[in-house]
């Protein structure tokens, strides 16, 4: 018998009487969003903040988050789950706590790049935009040897200006800095069939773009939480089943993506059990030049997707 997931709620003094126009929604799993909460504490933006601890089971961290929530000037609620629900279902739950007309999804390891970050998002919400993505950078991310590979790959493919993202609007949508109008999300939520890491946000955007325009703007936040190479590889391994789910529903869109095309090109090659692990070893080898490691990691990721194409 499955034990139901329960939630504990804590609000600050400003929560009960607030009538926010913008709801900032922050999921966290064993990460401390303290720096982000401090940066978002702007009462002039007519916003509220909801933080979801998605079953992280860290009592000391939960206590710190609860204290920070209660100290904020902005209306804020902390929701703590008894067990992990996952990226898609957890964000859907977050949205159920929101009271604003627009939702701003932010990952807990993000940090705004400008002091007026929240007020700029509030201004976009005032235009009634259905969906908008603000982009992300590594401008404030410390440079460390163990995360050099992730940095190189993110700078090449993810940290892109708005005009470039707008060419493929659904592809460059991540829940790390995403504004969604309430009625859009109420009709198109995240697919809870996704498990583990990867693709649930892009797949959501694929469904959205068939009905609504996706606006890309430059209102970026820094991604502080770069991963070491072994963690990256593990996430890509998790993502294979999610990629297959995307292909099953949106082959017309995803077949134009490089990850699909490379997987298709690799599919005829024999001895996959030999060369796939070799690609992983090269990607994880810190003595190898980062450019070669990044190339090997991209090929390794594509090789994991072969069965789906």
C-alpha positions as a Markdown table, in Angstrom:
| # | Residue | x | y | z |
|---|---|---|---|---|
| 1 | Unk | 0.0 | 0.0 | 0.0 |
| 2 | Unk | 1.4 | 3.4 | -1.0 |
| 3 | Unk | 1.6 | 5.9 | 1.9 |
| 4 | Unk | 0.1 | 9.2 | 0.9 |
| 5 | Unk | 2.5 | 12.2 | 0.7 |
| 6 | Unk | 1.7 | 14.7 | 3.4 |
| 7 | Unk | 2.7 | 18.4 | 3.4 |
| 8 | Unk | 3.6 | 20.8 | 6.2 |
| 9 | Unk | 2.9 | 24.5 | 5.6 |
| 10 | Unk | 4.5 | 27.5 | 7.3 |
| 11 | Unk | 3.7 | 31.1 | 6.3 |
| 12 | Unk | 5.2 | 34.4 | 7.3 |
| 13 | Unk | 3.2 | 37.3 | 8.7 |
| 14 | Unk | 2.7 | 39.0 | 5.3 |
| 15 | Unk | 1.1 | 35.9 | 3.7 |
| 16 | Unk | -2.5 | 36.0 | 4.9 |
| 17 | Unk | -3.6 | 39.4 | 3.8 |
| 18 | Unk | -1.5 | 39.6 | 0.5 |
| 19 | Unk | -3.1 | 39.8 | -2.9 |
| 20 | Unk | -0.1 | 39.1 | -5.2 |
| 21 | Unk | 0.0 | 39.5 | -8.9 |
| 22 | Unk | 3.0 | 37.3 | -9.3 |
| 23 | Unk | 3.8 | 34.0 | -7.5 |
| 24 | Unk | 7.4 | 32.9 | -7.4 |
| 25 | Unk | 7.6 | 29.1 | -7.1 |
| 26 | Unk | 10.8 | 27.5 | -5.9 |
| 27 | Unk | 11.3 | 23.7 | -5.6 |
| 28 | Unk | 14.2 | 22.5 | -3.7 |
| 29 | Unk | 15.6 | 19.1 | -2.9 |
| 30 | Unk | 18.5 | 19.2 | -0.4 |
| 31 | Unk | 19.6 | 22.6 | -1.6 |
| 32 | Unk | 19.5 | 25.8 | 0.4 |
| 33 | Unk | 17.7 | 28.6 | -1.4 |
| 34 | Unk | 18.8 | 31.2 | 1.2 |
| 35 | Unk | 20.8 | 33.4 | -1.3 |
| 36 | Unk | 17.9 | 33.4 | -3.8 |
| 37 | Unk | 15.3 | 34.2 | -1.1 |
| 38 | Unk | 17.4 | 37.2 | 0.0 |
| 39 | Unk | 17.7 | 38.5 | -3.5 |
| 40 | Unk | 13.9 | 38.2 | -4.1 |
| 41 | Unk | 12.8 | 40.0 | -0.9 |
| 42 | Unk | 11.4 | 43.0 | -2.8 |
| 43 | Unk | 8.0 | 44.2 | -1.5 |
| 44 | Unk | 7.5 | 46.6 | -4.4 |
| 45 | Unk | 7.0 | 43.8 | -6.9 |
| 46 | Unk | 3.6 | 42.7 | -5.7 |
| 47 | Unk | 4.8 | 39.1 | -5.5 |
| 48 | Unk | 4.6 | 36.2 | -3.2 |
| 49 | Unk | 7.1 | 33.3 | -2.8 |
| 50 | Unk | 6.3 | 29.6 | -2.3 |
| 51 | Unk | 9.2 | 27.2 | -1.5 |
| 52 | Unk | 8.6 | 23.5 | -1.8 |
| 53 | Unk | 10.9 | 21.0 | 0.0 |
| 54 | Unk | 10.3 | 18.0 | -2.2 |
| 55 | Unk | 10.9 | 15.3 | 0.4 |
| 56 | Unk | 14.6 | 16.2 | 1.1 |
| 57 | Unk | 14.4 | 14.7 | 4.6 |
| 58 | Unk | 16.9 | 17.2 | 6.0 |
| 59 | Unk | 15.5 | 18.6 | 9.2 |
| 60 | Unk | 18.2 | 21.1 | 9.8 |
| 61 | Unk | 17.9 | 22.5 | 6.3 |
| 62 | Unk | 14.1 | 22.6 | 6.6 |
| 63 | Unk | 14.4 | 24.6 | 9.8 |
| 64 | Unk | 16.8 | 27.1 | 8.1 |
| 65 | Unk | 14.4 | 27.6 | 5.2 |
| 66 | Unk | 11.4 | 28.0 | 7.5 |
| 67 | Unk | 13.2 | 30.7 | 9.5 |
| 68 | Unk | 14.2 | 32.6 | 6.3 |
| 69 | Unk | 10.6 | 32.4 | 5.0 |
| 70 | Unk | 9.3 | 33.9 | 8.2 |
| 71 | Unk | 11.8 | 36.7 | 8.1 |
| 72 | Unk | 11.0 | 37.8 | 4.6 |
| 73 | Unk | 9.1 | 41.1 | 3.9 |
| 74 | Unk | 7.5 | 39.5 | 0.8 |
| 75 | Unk | 4.5 | 37.2 | 1.5 |
| 76 | Unk | 5.9 | 33.7 | 1.7 |
| 77 | Unk | 4.9 | 30.1 | 2.3 |
| 78 | Unk | 7.1 | 27.1 | 2.9 |
| 79 | Unk | 5.7 | 23.7 | 2.0 |
| 80 | Unk | 7.6 | 20.6 | 3.2 |
| 81 | Unk | 6.7 | 17.2 | 1.7 |
| 82 | Unk | 7.1 | 13.9 | 3.6 |
| 83 | Unk | 8.4 | 12.1 | 0.5 |
| 84 | Unk | 9.8 | 13.1 | -2.9 |
| 85 | Unk | 7.4 | 13.6 | -5.7 |
| 86 | Unk | 9.8 | 14.5 | -8.5 |
| 87 | Unk | 10.4 | 17.4 | -10.8 |
| 88 | Unk | 7.1 | 17.5 | -12.7 |
| 89 | Unk | 4.7 | 16.5 | -10.0 |
| 90 | Unk | 6.4 | 18.7 | -7.4 |
| 91 | Unk | 6.1 | 21.8 | -9.7 |
| 92 | Unk | 2.4 | 21.0 | -10.3 |
| 93 | Unk | 2.0 | 20.9 | -6.5 |
| 94 | Unk | 3.8 | 24.2 | -6.2 |
| 95 | Unk | 1.4 | 25.9 | -8.6 |
| 96 | Unk | -1.5 | 24.7 | -6.6 |
| 97 | Unk | -0.3 | 27.0 | -3.7 |
| 98 | Unk | 0.1 | 30.0 | -6.0 |
| 99 | Unk | -2.4 | 32.9 | -5.8 |
| 100 | Unk | -1.0 | 35.2 | -8.4 |
| 101 | Unk | -2.1 | 35.7 | -12.0 |
| 102 | Unk | 1.4 | 34.7 | -13.2 |
| 103 | Unk | 3.8 | 32.0 | -11.9 |
| 104 | Unk | 7.6 | 32.5 | -12.0 |
| 105 | Unk | 9.3 | 29.1 | -11.7 |
| 106 | Unk | 12.9 | 29.5 | -10.3 |
| 107 | Unk | 15.3 | 26.7 | -9.3 |
| 108 | Unk | 16.7 | 27.0 | -5.8 |
| 109 | Unk | 20.3 | 27.2 | -7.1 |
| 110 | Unk | 19.6 | 30.3 | -9.2 |
| 111 | Unk | 20.6 | 33.8 | -8.4 |
| 112 | Unk | 19.3 | 36.9 | -10.2 |
| 113 | Unk | 21.8 | 38.8 | -12.3 |
| 114 | Unk | 20.3 | 42.3 | -11.7 |
| 115 | Unk | 18.8 | 44.0 | -8.6 |
| 116 | Unk | 15.6 | 44.7 | -10.5 |
| 117 | Unk | 15.1 | 41.1 | -11.6 |
| 118 | Unk | 11.8 | 40.6 | -9.8 |
| 119 | Unk | 10.3 | 44.0 | -10.8 |
| 120 | Unk | 11.2 | 43.3 | -14.4 |
| 121 | Unk | 9.3 | 40.0 | -14.3 |
| 122 | Unk | 6.4 | 41.8 | -12.7 |
| 123 | Unk | 6.4 | 44.2 | -15.6 |
| 124 | Unk | 6.3 | 41.4 | -18.1 |
| 125 | Unk | 3.4 | 39.8 | -16.2 |
| 126 | Unk | 1.6 | 43.1 | -16.5 |
| 127 | Unk | 1.7 | 42.7 | -20.3 |
| 128 | Unk | -0.3 | 39.5 | -19.8 |
| 129 | Unk | 2.3 | 37.4 | -21.6 |
| 130 | Unk | 1.3 | 33.7 | -21.7 |
| 131 | Unk | 4.8 | 32.3 | -21.3 |
| 132 | Unk | 8.2 | 33.9 | -21.1 |
| 133 | Unk | 11.7 | 32.6 | -20.4 |
| 134 | Unk | 14.4 | 35.0 | -19.1 |
| 135 | Unk | 17.5 | 33.0 | -19.8 |
| 136 | Unk | 20.4 | 32.0 | -17.5 |
| 137 | Unk | 24.1 | 32.7 | -17.2 |
| 138 | Unk | 27.1 | 31.5 | -15.2 |
| 139 | Unk | 28.2 | 35.1 | -14.5 |
| 140 | Unk | 28.2 | 34.5 | -10.7 |
| 141 | Unk | 29.1 | 30.8 | -10.7 |
| 142 | Unk | 32.5 | 30.1 | -9.1 |
| 143 | Unk | 35.0 | 28.4 | -11.4 |
| 144 | Unk | 36.0 | 25.0 | -10.0 |
| 145 | Unk | 38.0 | 22.2 | -11.7 |
| 146 | Unk | 35.4 | 19.6 | -10.9 |
| 147 | Unk | 32.6 | 21.5 | -12.7 |
| 148 | Unk | 34.7 | 22.7 | -15.7 |
| 149 | Unk | 33.0 | 20.3 | -18.1 |
| 150 | Unk | 29.5 | 21.4 | -17.1 |
| 151 | Unk | 30.5 | 25.0 | -17.4 |
| 152 | Unk | 31.9 | 24.5 | -21.0 |
| 153 | Unk | 28.8 | 22.6 | -22.1 |
| 154 | Unk | 26.4 | 25.1 | -20.6 |
| 155 | Unk | 28.1 | 28.1 | -22.0 |
| 156 | Unk | 28.0 | 26.5 | -25.5 |
| 157 | Unk | 24.3 | 25.4 | -25.6 |
| 158 | Unk | 22.3 | 26.9 | -22.7 |
| 159 | Unk | 23.6 | 30.4 | -21.9 |
| 160 | Unk | 22.2 | 32.1 | -25.0 |
| 161 | Unk | 20.7 | 35.5 | -25.6 |
| 162 | Unk | 17.0 | 36.0 | -26.2 |
| 163 | Unk | 17.2 | 36.5 | -30.0 |
| 164 | Unk | 19.0 | 33.2 | -30.4 |
| 165 | Unk | 16.6 | 31.3 | -28.1 |
| 166 | Unk | 13.6 | 32.7 | -29.9 |
| 167 | Unk | 14.6 | 30.8 | -33.1 |
| 168 | Unk | 13.5 | 27.6 | -31.4 |
| 169 | Unk | 11.4 | 28.9 | -28.6 |
| 170 | Unk | 10.2 | 25.6 | -27.1 |
| 171 | Unk | 13.8 | 24.1 | -27.1 |
| 172 | Unk | 15.2 | 26.9 | -24.9 |
| 173 | Unk | 12.7 | 26.7 | -22.1 |
| 174 | Unk | 13.8 | 25.6 | -18.6 |
| 175 | Unk | 12.0 | 25.8 | -15.3 |
| 176 | Unk | 15.0 | 27.6 | -13.9 |
| 177 | Unk | 13.7 | 31.1 | -14.9 |
| 178 | Unk | 10.2 | 30.7 | -16.4 |
| 179 | Unk | 7.1 | 32.9 | -16.3 |
| 180 | Unk | 3.7 | 31.3 | -17.0 |
| 181 | Unk | 0.3 | 32.9 | -17.0 |
| 182 | Unk | -2.1 | 31.1 | -14.6 |
| 183 | Unk | -4.7 | 30.1 | -17.2 |
| 184 | Unk | -2.0 | 28.6 | -19.4 |
| 185 | Unk | -0.6 | 26.4 | -16.6 |
| 186 | Unk | -4.1 | 25.4 | -15.5 |
| 187 | Unk | -4.7 | 23.9 | -18.9 |
| 188 | Unk | -1.2 | 22.7 | -19.7 |
| 189 | Unk | 0.6 | 21.4 | -16.6 |
| 190 | Unk | 3.8 | 19.4 | -16.4 |
| 191 | Unk | 3.4 | 15.7 | -17.5 |
| 192 | Unk | 3.7 | 13.7 | -14.3 |
| 193 | Unk | 4.7 | 10.6 | -16.3 |
| 194 | Unk | 8.2 | 11.9 | -16.4 |
| 195 | Unk | 10.5 | 10.4 | -13.8 |
| 196 | Unk | 14.0 | 11.3 | -12.7 |
| 197 | Unk | 15.9 | 14.1 | -14.5 |
| 198 | Unk | 15.5 | 15.7 | -17.8 |
| 199 | Unk | 13.1 | 16.8 | -20.6 |
| 200 | Unk | 9.9 | 17.5 | -18.6 |
| 201 | Unk | 10.3 | 21.3 | -19.1 |
| 202 | Unk | 11.1 | 21.1 | -22.8 |
| 203 | Unk | 8.2 | 18.7 | -23.4 |
| 204 | Unk | 5.9 | 21.0 | -21.6 |
| 205 | Unk | 7.0 | 23.8 | -23.9 |
| 206 | Unk | 6.4 | 21.7 | -26.9 |
| 207 | Unk | 2.8 | 21.4 | -25.9 |
| 208 | Unk | 2.5 | 25.0 | -25.0 |
| 209 | Unk | 4.0 | 26.3 | -28.3 |
| 210 | Unk | 1.2 | 24.6 | -30.3 |
| 211 | Unk | -1.3 | 27.0 | -28.6 |
| 212 | Unk | 0.5 | 30.0 | -27.2 |
| 213 | Unk | 3.5 | 32.1 | -28.2 |
| 214 | Unk | 6.7 | 31.8 | -26.0 |
| 215 | Unk | 8.4 | 35.0 | -25.4 |
| 216 | Unk | 12.2 | 35.1 | -24.8 |
| 217 | Unk | 13.7 | 38.0 | -23.0 |
| 218 | Unk | 17.0 | 38.9 | -21.4 |
| 219 | Unk | 16.2 | 38.9 | -17.6 |
| 220 | Unk | 18.7 | 36.3 | -16.6 |
| 221 | Unk | 19.7 | 34.6 | -13.4 |
| 222 | Unk | 22.9 | 32.7 | -12.7 |
| 223 | Unk | 22.9 | 28.9 | -12.4 |
| 224 | Unk | 25.1 | 28.3 | -9.4 |
| 225 | Unk | 24.6 | 24.6 | -9.1 |
| 226 | Unk | 27.0 | 23.2 | -11.8 |
| 227 | Unk | 27.5 | 19.4 | -11.5 |
| 228 | Unk | 30.7 | 17.4 | -11.5 |
| 229 | Unk | 31.1 | 15.1 | -14.6 |
| 230 | Unk | 30.0 | 11.9 | -12.9 |
| 231 | Unk | 26.8 | 13.5 | -11.8 |
| 232 | Unk | 26.2 | 14.8 | -15.3 |
| 233 | Unk | 26.6 | 11.4 | -16.7 |
| 234 | Unk | 24.3 | 9.9 | -14.2 |
| 235 | Unk | 21.6 | 12.5 | -15.0 |
| 236 | Unk | 21.9 | 11.8 | -18.8 |
| 237 | Unk | 21.5 | 8.1 | -18.0 |
| 238 | Unk | 18.3 | 8.9 | -16.1 |
| 239 | Unk | 17.1 | 11.0 | -19.0 |
| 240 | Unk | 17.0 | 8.3 | -21.6 |
| 241 | Unk | 13.5 | 7.1 | -20.7 |
| 242 | Unk | 12.3 | 10.7 | -20.6 |
| 243 | Unk | 13.7 | 11.4 | -24.0 |
| 244 | Unk | 11.9 | 8.4 | -25.4 |
| 245 | Unk | 8.7 | 9.8 | -23.9 |
| 246 | Unk | 9.3 | 13.1 | -25.7 |
| 247 | Unk | 10.0 | 11.3 | -29.0 |
| 248 | Unk | 6.8 | 9.3 | -28.7 |
| 249 | Unk | 4.7 | 12.4 | -28.4 |
| 250 | Unk | 6.6 | 15.1 | -30.4 |
| 251 | Unk | 8.8 | 13.4 | -33.0 |
| 252 | Unk | 8.0 | 16.2 | -35.4 |
| 253 | Unk | 9.7 | 18.7 | -33.2 |
| 254 | Unk | 12.5 | 16.8 | -31.5 |
| 255 | Unk | 13.7 | 15.1 | -34.7 |
| 256 | Unk | 15.2 | 18.5 | -35.6 |
| 257 | Unk | 17.3 | 18.6 | -32.4 |
| 258 | Unk | 21.0 | 17.7 | -32.6 |
| 259 | Unk | 20.6 | 15.1 | -29.8 |
| 260 | Unk | 18.1 | 13.2 | -32.0 |
| 261 | Unk | 20.1 | 13.6 | -35.2 |
| 262 | Unk | 23.4 | 12.4 | -33.5 |
| 263 | Unk | 21.6 | 9.4 | -31.9 |
| 264 | Unk | 20.2 | 8.5 | -35.3 |
| 265 | Unk | 23.6 | 8.7 | -36.9 |
| 266 | Unk | 25.1 | 6.5 | -34.2 |
| 267 | Unk | 22.4 | 3.9 | -34.3 |
| 268 | Unk | 23.9 | 1.8 | -37.1 |
| 269 | Unk | 27.4 | 1.5 | -35.4 |
| 270 | Unk | 28.0 | -2.0 | -34.1 |
| 271 | Unk | 29.7 | -2.9 | -30.7 |
| 272 | Unk | 27.8 | -0.3 | -28.8 |
| 273 | Unk | 28.7 | -2.0 | -25.6 |
| 274 | Unk | 32.4 | -1.3 | -26.3 |
| 275 | Unk | 32.5 | 2.3 | -27.6 |
| 276 | Unk | 29.7 | 3.8 | -25.4 |
| 277 | Unk | 31.7 | 3.1 | -22.1 |
| 278 | Unk | 34.8 | 4.5 | -23.8 |
| 279 | Unk | 33.0 | 7.8 | -24.5 |
| 280 | Unk | 32.0 | 8.0 | -20.9 |
| 281 | Unk | 35.6 | 7.3 | -19.7 |
| 282 | Unk | 36.9 | 10.1 | -21.9 |
| 283 | Unk | 34.2 | 12.5 | -20.7 |
| 284 | Unk | 35.1 | 11.8 | -17.0 |
| 285 | Unk | 38.9 | 12.0 | -17.4 |
| 286 | Unk | 39.9 | 15.4 | -15.9 |
| 287 | Unk | 43.4 | 15.1 | -17.6 |
| 288 | Unk | 41.8 | 15.3 | -21.0 |
| 289 | Unk | 41.2 | 18.7 | -22.6 |
| 290 | Unk | 37.8 | 20.1 | -21.7 |
| 291 | Unk | 36.8 | 20.6 | -25.3 |
| 292 | Unk | 37.4 | 16.9 | -26.0 |
| 293 | Unk | 35.6 | 15.8 | -22.9 |
| 294 | Unk | 32.6 | 17.9 | -23.9 |
| 295 | Unk | 32.5 | 16.3 | -27.3 |
| 296 | Unk | 32.7 | 12.9 | -25.8 |
| 297 | Unk | 30.0 | 13.7 | -23.3 |
| 298 | Unk | 27.6 | 14.9 | -26.0 |
| 299 | Unk | 28.3 | 11.7 | -28.0 |
| 300 | Unk | 27.7 | 9.6 | -24.8 |
| 301 | Unk | 24.4 | 11.4 | -24.2 |
| 302 | Unk | 23.3 | 10.8 | -27.8 |
| 303 | Unk | 24.3 | 7.1 | -27.5 |
| 304 | Unk | 22.0 | 6.7 | -24.6 |
| 305 | Unk | 19.1 | 8.0 | -26.8 |
| 306 | Unk | 19.7 | 5.5 | -29.6 |
| 307 | Unk | 16.9 | 3.2 | -28.6 |
| 308 | Unk | 14.3 | 6.1 | -28.8 |
| 309 | Unk | 15.1 | 7.2 | -32.4 |
